[in-house]
Amino acid sequence: MEKYTRKVISLLLLSIAIGTTANAQEIYAGRYKAIFTQEPENVPTGKTPDGPLAGNGDIGLTLGGDGSHLRFFFGKNDFWRAYPVYPGGGIAFPGFMDLKIDALKGADYYAEQLPDSAFIRARFSKGDLQVNLKTWVSANNNNVVVELAANKPTKINLGLHAATGNTSKTAKGRIKDVFWVTRSFEGTDLLEWPAHVAIALKGIGKAIGSDGTLTLNKDEKATLVLTLYTNFDRKKWKEKAIEDTESLTGNIIKQRWSEHLDWWKNYWSKSEVRIGDLFIEKYYYASQYFFGATSRGDKFAPGIWGPFVTKDSTAWGGDYHLNYNYQAPYWAAFSSNHIEETENFDQPLLDYMDKGRSFSKQLLGTKGIYYPVGIGPLGLTTTHWPLTADEMEKRYGTRDNTIDNGYKFLGQKINAVFSVGNMLMRFYSTYDKAYAEKVYPYLLECANFWEDYLKFENGNYVIYMDHYNEVMPNLRNQGQWKHLLGDYNSTLSLGLVKMLFKGILDMSDFLNQDQSRKAKWKHIVTHLSPFPVSEKGGFLSLKNVEKSPSPWQQGVNGLARVSIHGLVLPGGVCGPKTDSAFNAILLNDVKNWEKKTTTKGDWGNTFGNGIETCFPAAVRVGYSSDKILGFLKDRIEVQSLPNLWITAAGGGIETLSAVPLTVNEMLMQSYEHVIRIFPNWNRNKDAEFSNLRAYGAFLVSSKLGAGDIKYVHLLSEVGRVCKMENPWPLKKVLLKRKDGVIELKGPVFEFETQKGEQIELVPFN
């Protein structure tokens, strides 16, 4: 009976895999893997690669090539060419390792990307020859490990290479059994700081020949280990890479594999969802895997493409784009309880504050901070206009490269404030005093700017010249763009400014700082101009801006990706409970997305950008969860990669929050500090979740079955008062805690908690 059951389950899982997409992906052991039956088509690339991926939040490994010529591309979040213009500046490509097996020309290709344990497994077969490969990036160390085995004697030619060009200096050599290469950027004009990387390689159990050859005997296993260090990892980056590689042994690698498994086991234990939809779950967990492989709290923050960089001069320099791309990858991490992986977010913003103050004073004559559209780490500006008028004309259709003193602000004043949304998400999710003290100066400088920049007219604060979209010269408008400037009361600006002042009021109370300024801040919150709406088709609908000279911003536009940023994500100033009448307007706008969808997958106009924004926002305003999931499946099927990465035209890692945040918002919400259980979920569909993080620093678990919520479990991390919508509106609720049971009732209730306390709530007739 047991053998029969296993066979049925295996067949079921296989049929699910075949019926899902053409990419031959399948469910495996409760988690999901990507399966590849042909070599990647889009490696190398200036955007997201389509090959198998592994990473540790600092080092990224992309597997390219076929069985006879594999190429291991190594990316690193802290290796930048600190040059202010792209192409040329931005995240840089360290190098690669080639693995050539002539006997496998024309071989069958099979590879798996396994998120549970974060490794890649592959098999290459031709005739009676089979070579097996396993490769992983150590979760806790700067090592990449490649394990090889063959069923008959096989010759392998290895090559370790640093990337070249783009003003870099490279070197290579061999010390004892260790091969090494280096790449450096230093000593060139306008370079803000030097960057160096070393990659060292050796064989364990079987040394690599002096000519780079490795011969495997029948059923023999060999292990290749690489170490990657930059000058930000170690002061003696080259020496340490070589030294540490030389010291590695089989037992050390075995121990690091065990520690690697423990790290990922802990990562997956942070939270869990089960919704009975295998397709959505597959992309939910794939996205969580990629985020864990992309971001590590104590390392440099990832740029647009994360550490999966396969060439220099990736799109937009792979920088930190501040008008949503940089912020969006983190949005699901807060509710998914992956707080540790968000630690790196704030540092680039804090490092840029001196420049931001200077821009604000010199360019606008205001206090506070004013940020351009793109920055990098360590105070780097990535978005200078081209340095020559000729290059400016070639790329943007005008010879004026002195716009805004040569920096790309693109008509937007809101870039610094955009990141406040992430800071507030983390603050409200943890109530960590040390964190609040760290970011409060940033919020304060944003408040200083907007106190100074806002105009008070006819009883309301208004916003001039902060633009809903980027406004800039380009080849399409032939450099004629200044007539488009003049947005007045953009919904993006109004929402984010309201978010800022509501948030700084909360944080200043928490830290007991700047009490004398609260009256002004409250006045701004209560007297900021209302969000612009107008009648269209017999209904009120949102306008992008109240007034604008731009033809694209005139008329009634309805809720869209950019306005969502101000109002819902990360703005968080709107929702069904915030203002039900205004939410009804937004909900009707979302309903109209369906009428405008003429191409499968483009609901909400998300092919270009916005999948991480429009889908969870539709959940928040109350649109049908079943319809949202249906449209989400369409979007993924039309535009995703074999490695399970959901792609967008305008960015890379931003899409990693799309599915997790959409699902999390369906199962649990806590905006405005009220916890809501299954707030937008079809109650006829069973679902459960564990340890989703709610505002107030609560970890929440619950289960829905046969139409009823069975329980709510709560862990209070810091002991705040908990406010919750009654999960059983027509029933009383028993609250069970260690020291007794109390009865709660009503549509919304509050109760005290203690730090570290575990609480259970169940219905009571």
PDB file of C-alpha atoms in Angstrom, residues 651-759:
ATOM      1  CA  GLY A 651      14.094  45.850 -13.601  1.00  0.00           C
ATOM      2  CA  GLY A 652      15.285  42.621 -12.060  1.00  0.00           C
ATOM      3  CA  ILE A 653      15.122  41.847  -8.342  1.00  0.00           C
ATOM      4  CA  GLU A 654      12.138  44.171  -7.788  1.00  0.00           C
ATOM      5  CA  THR A 655       9.849  41.372  -8.993  1.00  0.00           C
ATOM      6  CA  LEU A 656      10.935  39.100  -6.114  1.00  0.00           C
ATOM      7  CA  SER A 657       8.354  40.696  -3.820  1.00  0.00           C
ATOM      8  CA  ALA A 658       5.435  40.317  -6.230  1.00  0.00           C
ATOM      9  CA  VAL A 659       4.084  36.862  -5.423  1.00  0.00           C
ATOM     10  CA  PRO A 660       5.081  36.702  -1.723  1.00  0.00           C
ATOM     11  CA  LEU A 661       3.596  40.108  -0.938  1.00  0.00           C
ATOM     12  CA  THR A 662       0.401  39.419  -2.881  1.00  0.00           C
ATOM     13  CA  VAL A 663      -0.169  36.150  -1.024  1.00  0.00           C
ATOM     14  CA  ASN A 664       0.869  37.546   2.377  1.00  0.00           C
ATOM     15  CA  GLU A 665      -1.560  40.454   1.997  1.00  0.00           C
ATOM     16  CA  MET A 666      -4.361  38.013   1.207  1.00  0.00           C
ATOM     17  CA  LEU A 667      -3.671  35.970   4.329  1.00  0.00           C
ATOM     18  CA  MET A 668      -2.781  38.672   6.854  1.00  0.00           C
ATOM     19  CA  GLN A 669      -2.664  42.474   6.899  1.00  0.00           C
ATOM     20  CA  SER A 670      -1.628  44.921   9.596  1.00  0.00           C
ATOM     21  CA  TYR A 671      -1.560  48.376   8.039  1.00  0.00           C
ATOM     22  CA  GLU A 672      -2.578  51.086  10.520  1.00  0.00           C
ATOM     23  CA  HIS A 673      -1.580  48.640  13.263  1.00  0.00           C
ATOM     24  CA  VAL A 674      -4.744  46.549  13.078  1.00  0.00           C
ATOM     25  CA  ILE A 675      -4.169  42.836  12.421  1.00  0.00           C
ATOM     26  CA  ARG A 676      -6.600  41.280   9.962  1.00  0.00           C
ATOM     27  CA  ILE A 677      -6.730  37.510   9.432  1.00  0.00           C
ATOM     28  CA  PHE A 678      -7.561  36.226   5.916  1.00  0.00           C
ATOM     29  CA  PRO A 679      -8.758  39.743   5.008  1.00  0.00           C
ATOM     30  CA  ASN A 680      -8.977  39.055   1.266  1.00  0.00           C
ATOM     31  CA  TRP A 681      -9.154  35.324   0.732  1.00  0.00           C
ATOM     32  CA  ASN A 682     -11.862  33.047  -0.623  1.00  0.00           C
ATOM     33  CA  ARG A 683     -13.145  31.408   2.561  1.00  0.00           C
ATOM     34  CA  ASN A 684     -14.103  28.311   0.577  1.00  0.00           C
ATOM     35  CA  LYS A 685     -10.417  27.587  -0.063  1.00  0.00           C
ATOM     36  CA  ASP A 686      -8.316  26.054   2.693  1.00  0.00           C
ATOM     37  CA  ALA A 687      -5.126  27.921   3.575  1.00  0.00           C
ATOM     38  CA  GLU A 688      -2.728  28.350   6.447  1.00  0.00           C
ATOM     39  CA  PHE A 689       0.292  30.408   7.348  1.00  0.00           C
ATOM     40  CA  SER A 690       2.940  30.446  10.043  1.00  0.00           C
ATOM     41  CA  ASN A 691       4.912  33.365  11.454  1.00  0.00           C
ATOM     42  CA  LEU A 692       3.884  36.145   9.109  1.00  0.00           C
ATOM     43  CA  ARG A 693       5.107  39.361  10.705  1.00  0.00           C
ATOM     44  CA  ALA A 694       2.577  42.042  11.608  1.00  0.00           C
ATOM     45  CA  TYR A 695       2.996  45.681  12.587  1.00  0.00           C
ATOM     46  CA  GLY A 696       3.513  45.893  16.323  1.00  0.00           C
ATOM     47  CA  ALA A 697       6.251  43.213  16.208  1.00  0.00           C
ATOM     48  CA  PHE A 698       3.858  40.259  16.280  1.00  0.00           C
ATOM     49  CA  LEU A 699       4.398  36.914  14.559  1.00  0.00           C
ATOM     50  CA  VAL A 700       1.031  35.561  13.481  1.00  0.00           C
ATOM     51  CA  SER A 701      -0.099  32.054  12.463  1.00  0.00           C
ATOM     52  CA  SER A 702      -3.541  30.849  11.462  1.00  0.00           C
ATOM     53  CA  LYS A 703      -5.419  28.152   9.574  1.00  0.00           C
ATOM     54  CA  LEU A 704      -8.567  28.231   7.467  1.00  0.00           C
ATOM     55  CA  GLY A 705     -10.366  24.960   6.785  1.00  0.00           C
ATOM     56  CA  ALA A 706     -13.860  24.055   5.613  1.00  0.00           C
ATOM     57  CA  GLY A 707     -14.783  27.730   5.605  1.00  0.00           C
ATOM     58  CA  ASP A 708     -13.790  28.374   9.218  1.00  0.00           C
ATOM     59  CA  ILE A 709     -10.732  29.968  10.794  1.00  0.00           C
ATOM     60  CA  LYS A 710      -9.538  27.336  13.256  1.00  0.00           C
ATOM     61  CA  TYR A 711      -7.261  29.472  15.443  1.00  0.00           C
ATOM     62  CA  VAL A 712      -4.949  32.456  15.557  1.00  0.00           C
ATOM     63  CA  HIS A 713      -1.550  32.105  17.218  1.00  0.00           C
ATOM     64  CA  LEU A 714       0.403  35.174  18.200  1.00  0.00           C
ATOM     65  CA  LEU A 715       3.943  35.724  19.427  1.00  0.00           C
ATOM     66  CA  SER A 716       4.563  39.186  20.855  1.00  0.00           C
ATOM     67  CA  GLU A 717       8.222  40.083  20.378  1.00  0.00           C
ATOM     68  CA  VAL A 718       8.323  43.357  22.315  1.00  0.00           C
ATOM     69  CA  GLY A 719       5.105  43.388  24.356  1.00  0.00           C
ATOM     70  CA  ARG A 720       2.999  46.022  22.642  1.00  0.00           C
ATOM     71  CA  VAL A 721      -0.771  46.369  22.772  1.00  0.00           C
ATOM     72  CA  CYS A 722      -2.339  44.242  20.037  1.00  0.00           C
ATOM     73  CA  LYS A 723      -5.318  45.536  18.069  1.00  0.00           C
ATOM     74  CA  MET A 724      -7.109  42.978  15.914  1.00  0.00           C
ATOM     75  CA  GLU A 725     -10.213  42.720  13.788  1.00  0.00           C
ATOM     76  CA  ASN A 726     -12.265  39.884  15.201  1.00  0.00           C
ATOM     77  CA  PRO A 727     -11.496  36.852  12.982  1.00  0.00           C
ATOM     78  CA  TRP A 728     -14.954  35.522  13.948  1.00  0.00           C
ATOM     79  CA  PRO A 729     -17.082  38.711  13.684  1.00  0.00           C
ATOM     80  CA  LEU A 730     -20.316  37.157  14.995  1.00  0.00           C
ATOM     81  CA  LYS A 731     -18.700  35.277  17.856  1.00  0.00           C
ATOM     82  CA  LYS A 732     -16.940  35.907  21.089  1.00  0.00           C
ATOM     83  CA  VAL A 733     -13.274  35.013  21.270  1.00  0.00           C
ATOM     84  CA  LEU A 734     -11.297  33.214  23.930  1.00  0.00           C
ATOM     85  CA  LEU A 735      -7.768  34.504  24.398  1.00  0.00           C
ATOM     86  CA  LYS A 736      -5.583  31.823  25.951  1.00  0.00           C
ATOM     87  CA  ARG A 737      -2.310  32.747  27.584  1.00  0.00           C
ATOM     88  CA  LYS A 738       0.018  31.212  30.095  1.00  0.00           C
ATOM     89  CA  ASP A 739      -1.628  32.862  33.099  1.00  0.00           C
ATOM     90  CA  GLY A 740      -5.250  32.283  32.117  1.00  0.00           C
ATOM     91  CA  VAL A 741      -8.079  32.839  29.651  1.00  0.00           C
ATOM     92  CA  ILE A 742     -10.018  36.025  28.899  1.00  0.00           C
ATOM     93  CA  GLU A 743     -13.055  36.675  26.736  1.00  0.00           C
ATOM     94  CA  LEU A 744     -13.018  39.227  23.908  1.00  0.00           C
ATOM     95  CA  LYS A 745     -15.887  40.447  21.785  1.00  0.00           C
ATOM     96  CA  GLY A 746     -16.823  43.035  19.199  1.00  0.00           C
ATOM     97  CA  PRO A 747     -15.736  43.713  15.609  1.00  0.00           C
ATOM     98  CA  VAL A 748     -12.331  44.997  16.769  1.00  0.00           C
ATOM     99  CA  PHE A 749     -10.632  44.364  20.085  1.00  0.00           C
ATOM    100  CA  GLU A 750      -7.413  45.273  21.866  1.00  0.00           C
ATOM    101  CA  PHE A 751      -5.406  43.424  24.483  1.00  0.00           C
ATOM    102  CA  GLU A 752      -2.159  43.855  26.353  1.00  0.00           C
ATOM    103  CA  THR A 753       0.779  41.545  25.649  1.00  0.00           C
ATOM    104  CA  GLN A 754       4.078  40.801  27.329  1.00  0.00           C
ATOM    105  CA  LYS A 755       7.476  40.599  25.651  1.00  0.00           C
ATOM    106  CA  GLY A 756       8.022  37.087  24.327  1.00  0.00           C
ATOM    107  CA  GLU A 757       4.459  36.018  25.168  1.00  0.00           C
ATOM    108  CA  GLN A 758       2.652  33.375  23.113  1.00  0.00           C
ATOM    109  CA  ILE A 759      -1.106  33.728  22.778  1.00  0.00           C
TER     110      ILE A 759
END
